[in-house]
Tab-separated table of C-alpha atoms in Angstrom:
chain	number	residue	atom	x	y	z
A	175	MET	CA	-89.532	23.403	-10.096
A	176	LYS	CA	-88.992	20.925	-7.296
A	177	ILE	CA	-87.049	18.706	-9.654
A	178	LEU	CA	-84.823	21.622	-10.684
A	179	ARG	CA	-84.333	22.581	-7.050
A	180	TYR	CA	-83.321	18.997	-6.154
A	181	LEU	CA	-80.914	18.906	-9.101
A	182	ALA	CA	-79.316	22.201	-8.009
A	183	VAL	CA	-78.875	20.959	-4.437
A	184	ALA	CA	-77.419	17.667	-5.670
A	185	LEU	CA	-75.004	19.512	-7.955
A	186	LEU	CA	-73.953	21.786	-5.112
A	187	LEU	CA	-73.327	18.840	-2.802
A	188	ALA	CA	-71.324	17.041	-5.492
A	189	THR	CA	-69.186	20.135	-6.094
A	190	THR	CA	-68.566	20.542	-2.365
A	191	ALA	CA	-67.604	16.892	-2.009
A	192	THR	CA	-65.255	17.081	-4.989
A	193	SER	CA	-63.495	20.184	-3.637
A	194	ALA	CA	-63.197	18.579	-0.191
A	195	VAL	CA	-61.645	15.444	-1.677
A	196	ALA	CA	-59.236	17.536	-3.746
A	197	GLN	CA	-58.310	19.578	-0.690
A	198	ASP	CA	-57.731	16.397	1.333
A	199	LYS	CA	-55.558	15.001	-1.441
A	200	SER	CA	-53.508	18.184	-1.648
A	201	THR	CA	-53.183	18.300	2.136
A	202	SER	CA	-52.146	14.667	2.352
A	203	SER	CA	-49.623	15.115	-0.493
A	204	SER	CA	-48.120	18.159	1.231
A	205	VAL	CA	-47.941	16.238	4.495
A	206	ARG	CA	-46.224	13.356	2.719
A	207	LYS	CA	-43.741	15.724	1.123
A	208	ARG	CA	-43.044	17.389	4.448
A	209	ASN	CA	-42.589	14.024	6.149
A	210	ALA	CA	-40.258	12.870	3.386
A	211	LYS	CA	-38.237	16.064	3.740
A	212	ASP	CA	-38.059	15.612	7.485
A	213	LYS	CA	-37.036	12.006	6.963
A	214	ASP	CA	-34.170	12.977	4.705
A	215	GLY	CA	-33.008	16.103	6.493
A	216	ASP	CA	-33.745	15.419	10.155
A	217	LYS	CA	-33.007	11.810	10.996
A	218	ALA	CA	-32.576	12.655	14.648
A	219	SER	CA	-36.345	13.184	15.050
A	220	GLN	CA	-36.963	9.511	14.230
A	221	ILE	CA	-35.865	8.377	17.702
A	222	THR	CA	-38.966	7.123	19.457
A	223	PRO	CA	-39.400	6.840	23.242
A	224	ARG	CA	-39.445	3.063	22.888
A	225	MET	CA	-36.124	3.106	21.039
A	226	ARG	CA	-34.664	5.457	23.625
A	227	SER	CA	-35.801	3.219	26.494
A	228	PHE	CA	-34.173	0.244	24.783
A	229	TYR	CA	-30.719	1.840	25.108
A	230	GLU	CA	-31.203	3.172	28.612
A	231	GLN	CA	-29.406	1.104	31.231
A	232	GLN	CA	-30.389	0.834	34.838
A	233	GLU	CA	-27.806	1.927	37.343
A	234	THR	CA	-26.184	-0.927	39.224
A	235	SER	CA	-27.132	-0.987	42.876
A	236	ASP	CA	-24.398	0.130	45.262
A	237	ALA	CA	-24.982	-3.041	47.247
A	238	ASP	CA	-23.975	-5.161	44.260
A	239	VAL	CA	-20.868	-3.156	43.358
A	240	GLN	CA	-17.770	-4.236	45.265
A	241	TRP	CA	-15.218	-2.135	43.396
A	242	MET	CA	-15.386	0.875	41.082
A	243	LYS	CA	-12.911	3.199	39.358
A	244	VAL	CA	-13.432	6.211	37.092
A	245	ILE	CA	-10.966	6.530	34.210
A	246	TYR	CA	-10.389	9.482	31.859
A	247	ARG	CA	-8.995	8.714	28.396
A	248	GLN	CA	-7.864	10.736	25.437
A	249	ILE	CA	-8.778	9.198	22.059
A	250	ASP	CA	-6.531	10.367	19.231
A	251	LEU	CA	-8.411	10.152	15.921
A	252	ARG	CA	-5.162	10.221	13.949
A	253	LYS	CA	-4.351	6.704	15.149
A	254	GLU	CA	-5.552	3.823	13.027
A	255	HIS	CA	-7.698	2.217	15.741
A	256	ASN	CA	-9.820	5.384	16.088
A	257	MET	CA	-10.095	6.644	12.498
A	258	ALA	CA	-13.608	5.221	12.193
A	259	LEU	CA	-14.819	8.145	14.334
A	260	TYR	CA	-13.172	10.746	12.065
A	261	TYR	CA	-14.105	9.649	8.538
A	262	PRO	CA	-15.881	10.720	6.418
A	263	GLU	CA	-14.797	14.302	7.030
A	264	GLU	CA	-18.004	15.572	5.367
A	265	PRO	CA	-21.338	13.728	5.220
A	266	ASN	CA	-21.754	11.541	2.121
A	267	GLN	CA	-23.536	8.377	1.021
A	268	ASP	CA	-21.617	6.389	3.662
A	269	GLY	CA	-23.005	8.535	6.469
A	270	MET	CA	-21.373	11.086	8.748
A	271	ASN	CA	-18.737	11.066	11.441
A	272	LEU	CA	-19.272	11.334	15.177
A	273	PHE	CA	-18.803	15.092	15.464
A	274	CYS	CA	-21.257	15.850	12.645
A	275	ILE	CA	-23.881	13.688	14.336
A	276	ILE	CA	-23.376	15.450	17.657
A	277	MET	CA	-23.416	18.980	16.250
A	278	LYS	CA	-26.506	18.420	14.091
A	279	LEU	CA	-28.373	17.057	17.105
A	280	VAL	CA	-27.230	19.993	19.230
A	281	ALA	CA	-28.255	22.519	16.559
A	282	GLN	CA	-31.707	20.894	16.215
A	283	GLY	CA	-32.271	20.988	19.970
A	284	GLN	CA	-32.314	17.191	20.240
A	285	LEU	CA	-29.257	16.923	22.501
A	286	THR	CA	-28.280	18.556	25.775
A	287	VAL	CA	-24.617	19.350	26.367
A	288	TYR	CA	-22.778	20.641	29.422
A	289	GLU	CA	-19.886	22.987	30.073
A	290	TYR	CA	-16.363	21.632	30.094
A	291	LEU	CA	-14.976	22.586	33.482
A	292	ASP	CA	-11.266	22.038	33.966
A	293	GLY	CA	-10.987	19.210	36.481
A	294	ARG	CA	-14.729	18.913	37.177
A	295	GLU	CA	-17.749	17.380	35.466
A	296	ILE	CA	-21.107	18.691	36.691
A	297	PHE	CA	-24.121	17.573	34.663
A	298	THR	CA	-26.817	19.840	36.090
A	299	ASP	CA	-29.170	22.413	34.592
A	300	GLN	CA	-26.924	25.184	35.901
A	301	TYR	CA	-24.113	24.117	33.560
A	302	LYS	CA	-26.142	23.432	30.419
A	303	VAL	CA	-24.668	25.053	27.337
A	304	LYS	CA	-26.743	27.461	25.254
A	305	VAL	CA	-26.439	26.453	21.628
A	306	ARG	CA	-26.135	30.001	20.261
A	307	ASP	CA	-23.332	30.817	22.720
A	308	LEU	CA	-21.572	27.569	21.822
A	309	LEU	CA	-21.660	28.277	18.082
A	310	ASP	CA	-20.492	31.860	18.562
A	311	ARG	CA	-17.687	30.837	20.934
A	312	PHE	CA	-16.127	28.428	18.438
A	313	HIS	CA	-16.924	30.566	15.360
A	314	ILE	CA	-19.229	28.046	13.682
A	315	LEU	CA	-21.450	29.614	11.018
A	316	TYR	CA	-25.184	28.946	11.336
A	317	THR	CA	-28.637	30.174	10.380
A	318	GLU	CA	-31.839	29.982	12.360
A	319	ALA	CA	-33.971	27.065	11.293
A	320	LYS	CA	-37.650	27.255	10.426
A	321	GLY	CA	-39.806	26.967	13.536
A	322	SER	CA	-37.114	28.276	15.874
A	323	THR	CA	-38.386	30.105	18.934
A	324	GLU	CA	-36.742	31.879	21.824
A	325	LYS	CA	-37.538	29.063	24.238
A	326	ASN	CA	-36.709	26.314	21.759
A	327	PRO	CA	-34.046	27.677	19.397
A	328	ARG	CA	-33.074	25.593	16.394
A	329	PHE	CA	-30.232	26.219	13.980
A	330	THR	CA	-29.013	24.934	10.646
A	331	ILE	CA	-25.320	24.313	10.015
A	332	GLU	CA	-24.143	23.650	6.485
A	333	ASP	CA	-21.844	20.685	5.950
A	334	ALA	CA	-19.083	22.945	4.625
A	335	ASP	CA	-19.223	25.039	7.824
A	336	MET	CA	-18.903	22.033	10.128
A	337	PRO	CA	-15.358	22.042	11.635
A	338	SER	CA	-15.187	18.253	11.818
A	339	ASN	CA	-11.699	18.224	10.290
A	340	GLU	CA	-10.433	20.145	13.352
A	341	VAL	CA	-11.855	17.705	15.893
A	342	LEU	CA	-8.871	15.369	16.134
A	343	SER	CA	-9.458	13.892	19.578
A	344	TYR	CA	-12.086	13.127	22.208
A	345	TYR	CA	-12.074	12.924	25.973
A	346	VAL	CA	-13.951	9.919	27.328
A	347	ILE	CA	-15.049	9.163	30.884
A	348	GLU	CA	-15.188	5.437	31.643
A	349	LYS	CA	-16.572	3.729	34.723
A	350	TRP	CA	-15.063	0.365	35.594
A	351	GLU	CA	-17.000	-1.580	38.188
A	352	PHE	CA	-17.053	-5.145	39.429
A	353	ASP	CA	-20.547	-6.564	39.875
A	354	ARG	CA	-20.725	-9.405	42.380
A	355	VAL	CA	-24.066	-10.604	40.983
A	356	SER	CA	-22.719	-11.224	37.491
A	357	THR	CA	-19.144	-11.748	38.827
A	358	LYS	CA	-17.828	-9.700	35.928
A	359	MET	CA	-15.954	-6.493	35.374
A	360	LYS	CA	-18.025	-3.968	33.420
A	361	ASN	CA	-16.694	-0.987	31.519
A	362	THR	CA	-19.229	1.648	30.474
A	363	VAL	CA	-18.736	5.017	28.789
A	364	GLN	CA	-20.274	7.804	30.847
A	365	ALA	CA	-19.610	10.911	28.742
A	366	ILE	CA	-17.614	12.116	25.742
A	367	CYS	CA	-16.129	15.499	24.894
A	368	PRO	CA	-15.018	16.605	21.388
A	369	VAL	CA	-11.722	18.510	21.340
A	370	LEU	CA	-10.896	21.089	18.671
A	371	HIS	CA	-7.272	21.307	17.496
A	372	ARG	CA	-7.105	24.830	16.133
A	373	SER	CA	-4.150	27.001	15.140
A	374	ASP	CA	-4.098	30.782	15.383
A	375	GLU	CA	-3.578	33.251	12.538
A	376	PHE	CA	0.193	32.816	12.640
A	377	GLY	CA	0.094	29.002	12.450
A	378	GLY	CA	2.286	27.091	14.834
A	379	GLU	CA	1.341	24.224	17.087
A	380	PRO	CA	-2.458	23.696	17.283
A	381	VAL	CA	-4.107	24.491	20.607
A	382	ARG	CA	-6.643	22.089	22.089
A	383	TYR	CA	-10.078	23.448	22.933
A	384	PRO	CA	-12.411	20.998	24.747
A	385	MET	CA	-15.894	21.975	23.590
A	386	PHE	CA	-18.493	20.391	25.893
A	387	TRP	CA	-19.519	17.179	27.631
A	388	VAL	CA	-22.393	15.054	26.372
A	389	LYS	CA	-23.779	12.190	28.446
A	390	TYR	CA	-23.633	8.888	26.639
A	391	ASP	CA	-26.373	6.461	27.735
A	392	GLU	CA	-29.045	9.019	28.544
A	393	SER	CA	-28.519	11.283	25.537
A	394	ILE	CA	-26.638	10.236	22.461
A	395	ARG	CA	-26.490	6.453	22.452
A	396	PRO	CA	-29.753	5.812	20.487
A	397	TYR	CA	-28.586	8.104	17.694
A	398	LEU	CA	-25.132	6.513	17.453
A	399	ALA	CA	-26.699	3.068	17.137
A	400	LYS	CA	-28.194	4.122	13.793
A	401	GLN	CA	-24.897	5.155	12.169
A	402	TYR	CA	-22.843	2.235	10.842
A	403	ILE	CA	-19.125	2.645	10.250
A	404	PHE	CA	-16.163	0.806	8.729
A	405	THR	CA	-13.862	-0.617	11.388
A	406	ASN	CA	-11.542	-2.595	9.123
A	407	ASN	CA	-9.891	-1.623	5.830
A	408	ASP	CA	-9.902	-5.259	4.703
A	409	ASN	CA	-13.694	-5.530	5.067
A	410	ASN	CA	-15.750	-2.873	3.292
A	411	ILE	CA	-19.000	-3.927	4.951
A	412	ALA	CA	-20.084	-1.596	7.750
A	413	SER	CA	-20.788	-4.330	10.280
A	414	HIS	CA	-20.610	-2.162	13.431
A	415	ASN	CA	-22.263	1.052	14.450
A	416	ILE	CA	-20.727	3.812	16.559
A	417	ASP	CA	-22.465	2.524	19.677
A	418	ASP	CA	-20.785	-0.870	19.164
A	419	PHE	CA	-17.493	0.948	18.768
A	420	PHE	CA	-17.813	2.354	22.295
A	421	THR	CA	-19.586	-0.475	24.108
A	422	MET	CA	-17.242	-3.140	22.702
A	423	ASN	CA	-14.161	-1.010	23.511
A	424	LEU	CA	-12.889	-1.031	19.936
A	425	TYR	CA	-11.184	2.337	20.470
A	426	LYS	CA	-7.692	2.868	21.871
A	427	GLY	CA	-6.825	5.752	24.172
A	428	ASP	CA	-4.262	6.885	26.711
A	429	ILE	CA	-5.271	7.356	30.338
A	430	TYR	CA	-4.714	10.964	31.362
A	431	LYS	CA	-6.508	10.959	34.714
A	432	THR	CA	-8.127	8.765	37.351
A	433	LYS	CA	-10.570	10.013	39.927
A	434	ASN	CA	-8.598	10.877	43.087
A	435	LEU	CA	-8.931	12.935	46.242
A	436	ARG	CA	-6.741	15.801	45.029
A	437	ASN	CA	-8.369	15.810	41.580
A	438	LEU	CA	-4.987	15.809	39.844
A	439	SER	CA	-4.169	14.502	36.394
A	440	LEU	CA	-1.477	11.898	35.854
A	441	MET	CA	0.752	14.518	34.234
A	442	GLN	CA	0.563	16.608	37.398
A	443	MET	CA	1.317	13.595	39.560
A	444	TYR	CA	4.113	12.252	37.313
A	445	PRO	CA	5.882	15.114	35.500
A	446	ASP	CA	8.589	12.831	34.102
A	447	PRO	CA	7.454	11.203	30.801
A	448	ASP	CA	8.936	7.814	31.726
A	449	ASP	CA	7.190	7.812	35.106
A	450	LEU	CA	3.941	8.861	33.410
A	451	LYS	CA	4.163	5.978	30.932
A	452	ARG	CA	4.861	3.469	33.716
A	453	ALA	CA	1.876	4.771	35.703
A	454	GLN	CA	-0.434	4.455	32.677
A	455	ASP	CA	0.738	0.897	31.972
A	456	SER	CA	0.312	-0.057	35.628
A	457	ILE	CA	-3.291	1.206	35.695
A	458	GLU	CA	-4.079	-0.671	32.463
A	459	ARG	CA	-2.663	-3.939	33.844
A	460	ARG	CA	-4.596	-3.614	37.082
A	461	LEU	CA	-7.850	-2.950	35.235
A	462	GLN	CA	-7.394	-5.931	32.925
A	463	ALA	CA	-6.315	-8.357	35.668
A	464	PHE	CA	-8.588	-7.252	38.510
A	465	ASP	CA	-11.339	-9.838	38.097
A	466	LYS	CA	-8.812	-12.612	37.417
A	467	THR	CA	-7.203	-12.204	40.835
A	468	LEU	CA	-10.464	-12.555	42.794
A	469	TRP	CA	-11.154	-16.241	42.196
A	470	VAL	CA	-9.353	-19.516	42.857
A	471	PRO	CA	-8.015	-20.827	39.534
A	472	THR	CA	-9.398	-24.071	38.133
A	473	ARG	CA	-7.332	-27.236	37.640
A	474	GLU	CA	-6.982	-26.519	33.924
A	475	GLU	CA	-5.747	-22.991	34.616
A	476	LEU	CA	-3.246	-24.289	37.167
A	477	GLN	CA	-1.982	-26.914	34.703
A	478	ALA	CA	-1.662	-24.322	31.955
A	479	ARG	CA	0.210	-22.017	34.315
A	480	ALA	CA	2.571	-24.869	35.331
A	481	ASP	CA	3.192	-25.760	31.681
A	482	SER	CA	4.012	-22.167	30.843
A	483	LEU	CA	6.409	-21.955	33.795
A	484	GLU	CA	8.131	-25.169	32.678
A	485	ALA	CA	8.458	-23.839	29.159
A	486	LEU	CA	9.951	-20.599	30.463
A	487	GLU	CA	12.386	-22.535	32.679
A	488	ALA	CA	13.435	-24.771	29.766
A	489	ALA	CA	13.978	-21.740	27.588
A	490	ARG	CA	16.024	-20.094	30.343
A	491	ILE	CA	18.203	-23.225	30.779
A	492	ALA	CA	18.694	-23.520	27.031
A	493	ALA	CA	19.717	-19.871	26.840
A	494	ALA	CA	22.114	-20.350	29.776
A	495	ASP	CA	23.661	-23.449	28.135
A	496	THR	CA	24.110	-21.576	24.878
A	497	THR	CA	25.759	-18.710	26.706
A	498	LEU	CA	28.061	-21.145	28.552
A	499	VAL	CA	29.107	-22.882	25.337
A	500	ILE	CA	29.819	-19.558	23.664
A	501	SER	CA	31.835	-18.352	26.662
A	502	ARG	CA	33.870	-21.575	26.770
A	503	ARG	CA	34.564	-21.366	23.074
A	504	ASP	CA	35.655	-17.769	23.410
A	505	GLU	CA	37.822	-18.707	26.404
A	506	LYS	CA	39.429	-21.545	24.452
A	507	LYS	CA	40.154	-19.208	21.578
A	508	SER	CA	41.714	-16.670	23.905
A	509	THR	CA	43.802	-19.404	25.621
A	510	THR	CA	45.053	-20.702	22.273
A	511	LYS	CA	45.910	-17.204	21.225
A	512	ARG	CA	47.795	-16.549	24.454
A	513	SER	CA	49.745	-19.840	24.171
A	514	SER	CA	50.667	-19.150	20.566
A	515	THR	CA	51.792	-15.673	21.563
A	516	ARG	CA	53.900	-17.089	24.368
A	517	SER	CA	55.509	-19.763	22.114
A	518	SER	CA	56.305	-17.155	19.506
A	519	LYS	CA	57.881	-14.993	22.170
A	520	ARG	CA	59.915	-17.952	23.457
A	521	SER	CA	61.138	-18.897	19.993
A	522	LYS	CA	62.065	-15.305	19.341
A	523	ALA	CA	63.985	-15.164	22.607
A	524	LYS	CA	65.836	-18.386	21.751
A	525	THR	CA	66.866	-17.108	18.352
A	526	GLU	CA	68.066	-13.881	19.898
A	527	LYS	CA	70.145	-15.905	22.439
A	528	LYS	CA	71.660	-18.009	19.706
A	529	GLU	CA	72.551	-14.917	17.736
A	530	LYS	CA	74.187	-13.412	20.802
A	531	ALA	CA	76.063	-16.646	21.523
A	532	THR	CA	77.391	-17.029	17.963
A	533	LYS	CA	78.556	-13.430	17.621
A	534	PRO	CA	81.543	-13.710	20.096
A	535	LYS	CA	82.784	-16.948	18.515
A	536	GLU	CA	82.834	-15.397	15.079
A	537	SER	CA	84.770	-12.437	16.439
A	538	LYS	CA	87.312	-14.736	18.097
A	539	VAL	CA	87.862	-16.671	14.856
A	540	LYS	CA	88.413	-13.427	13.035
A	541	GLU	CA	90.967	-12.290	15.631
A	542	GLN	CA	92.838	-15.601	15.394
A	543	LYS	CA	92.944	-15.312	11.608
A	544	VAL	CA	94.282	-11.808	11.903
A	545	LYS	CA	96.960	-12.935	14.413
A	546	SER	CA	98.032	-15.896	12.338
A	547	SER	CA	98.359	-13.801	9.256
A	548	SER	CA	100.447	-11.210	11.081
A	549	SER	CA	102.720	-13.843	12.633
A	550	ALA	CA	103.304	-15.478	9.287
A	551	ALA	CA	104.341	-12.219	7.770
A	552	ARG	CA	106.796	-11.519	10.545
A	553	SER	CA	108.416	-14.964	10.221
A	554	VAL	CA	108.975	-14.454	6.568
A	555	ARG	CA	110.635	-11.148	7.119
A	556	ARG	CA	112.930	-12.584	9.734
A	557	ARG	CA	114.081	-15.358	7.454
A	558	ARG	CA	115.171	-12.879	4.876
């Protein structure tokens, strides 16, 4: 009996152990499947605190900054330099564009965005955008994701419902500052704003709708560093990511505002298009040449500058000589033409004089002939 009892207990323990192992295997397999699904469908959740801290930059001390200027640019995605942020229009094997990345992160609750205020940028909790209100405002279709709560809402947006083809431009805030420690001019992107170009029911010119501001370094930069893009049609290797595209200033955009006391845009300050273009070019030149004007040039730079001035002077003299030769040649031609005209006029006058002088003589000869003939006739008659 004891032996049977021991065998029953051993069998029971073996059965329990087998079921526990099977349950662990099923649990682990389900966990693996869930992790694989999350890995494929929610890449944003892979950002670790260590990766985030790697892209965070410390603010430069005010004591080290000698000069600073805030610039607002408009990036047109229809221009060739900026098309890398627009394509692909829908996510595919090559990845997704900038707007799709931003909207998926916003829908998943991974990214905080702020209201676009006309003429102001306030990045505080008071002006945080609620995701549901944002999606409803711009008529973007969505469904509530699994695990969404009232405090932490999460949404799912299908790729076909993503209006990435309507986002044709971005607003970018840049901060240019000169650091006396590194003796360099630094240009950093502070925030970006996607802009919808949407027409109404009757068509016509699309209207621009700035959607929201998203802070760059503190929010979206780690995610953009994971998405590689094509920056050159001649090279089909995606050698740069979107973060490189912004930090290396590979984009091209027009300045539409600089931070000023009256908080006016350049269009408000310069209504004339020609004046606006000159103001934009002047700001660009000053930004590019600011650090070059702070230091005494080296001997090599002075020599290169002198050589360039000599080359310009030689080119100017050569152009002046060419112009002088051409003018002299034209003057000689005109003088020859005038002299030939005068000689022809003189010869014509001489011939006319000769004709006038010969005409009376011929008439006199004719008269004499007539007289002689008449006198001869009379003499004959008299003799008879």
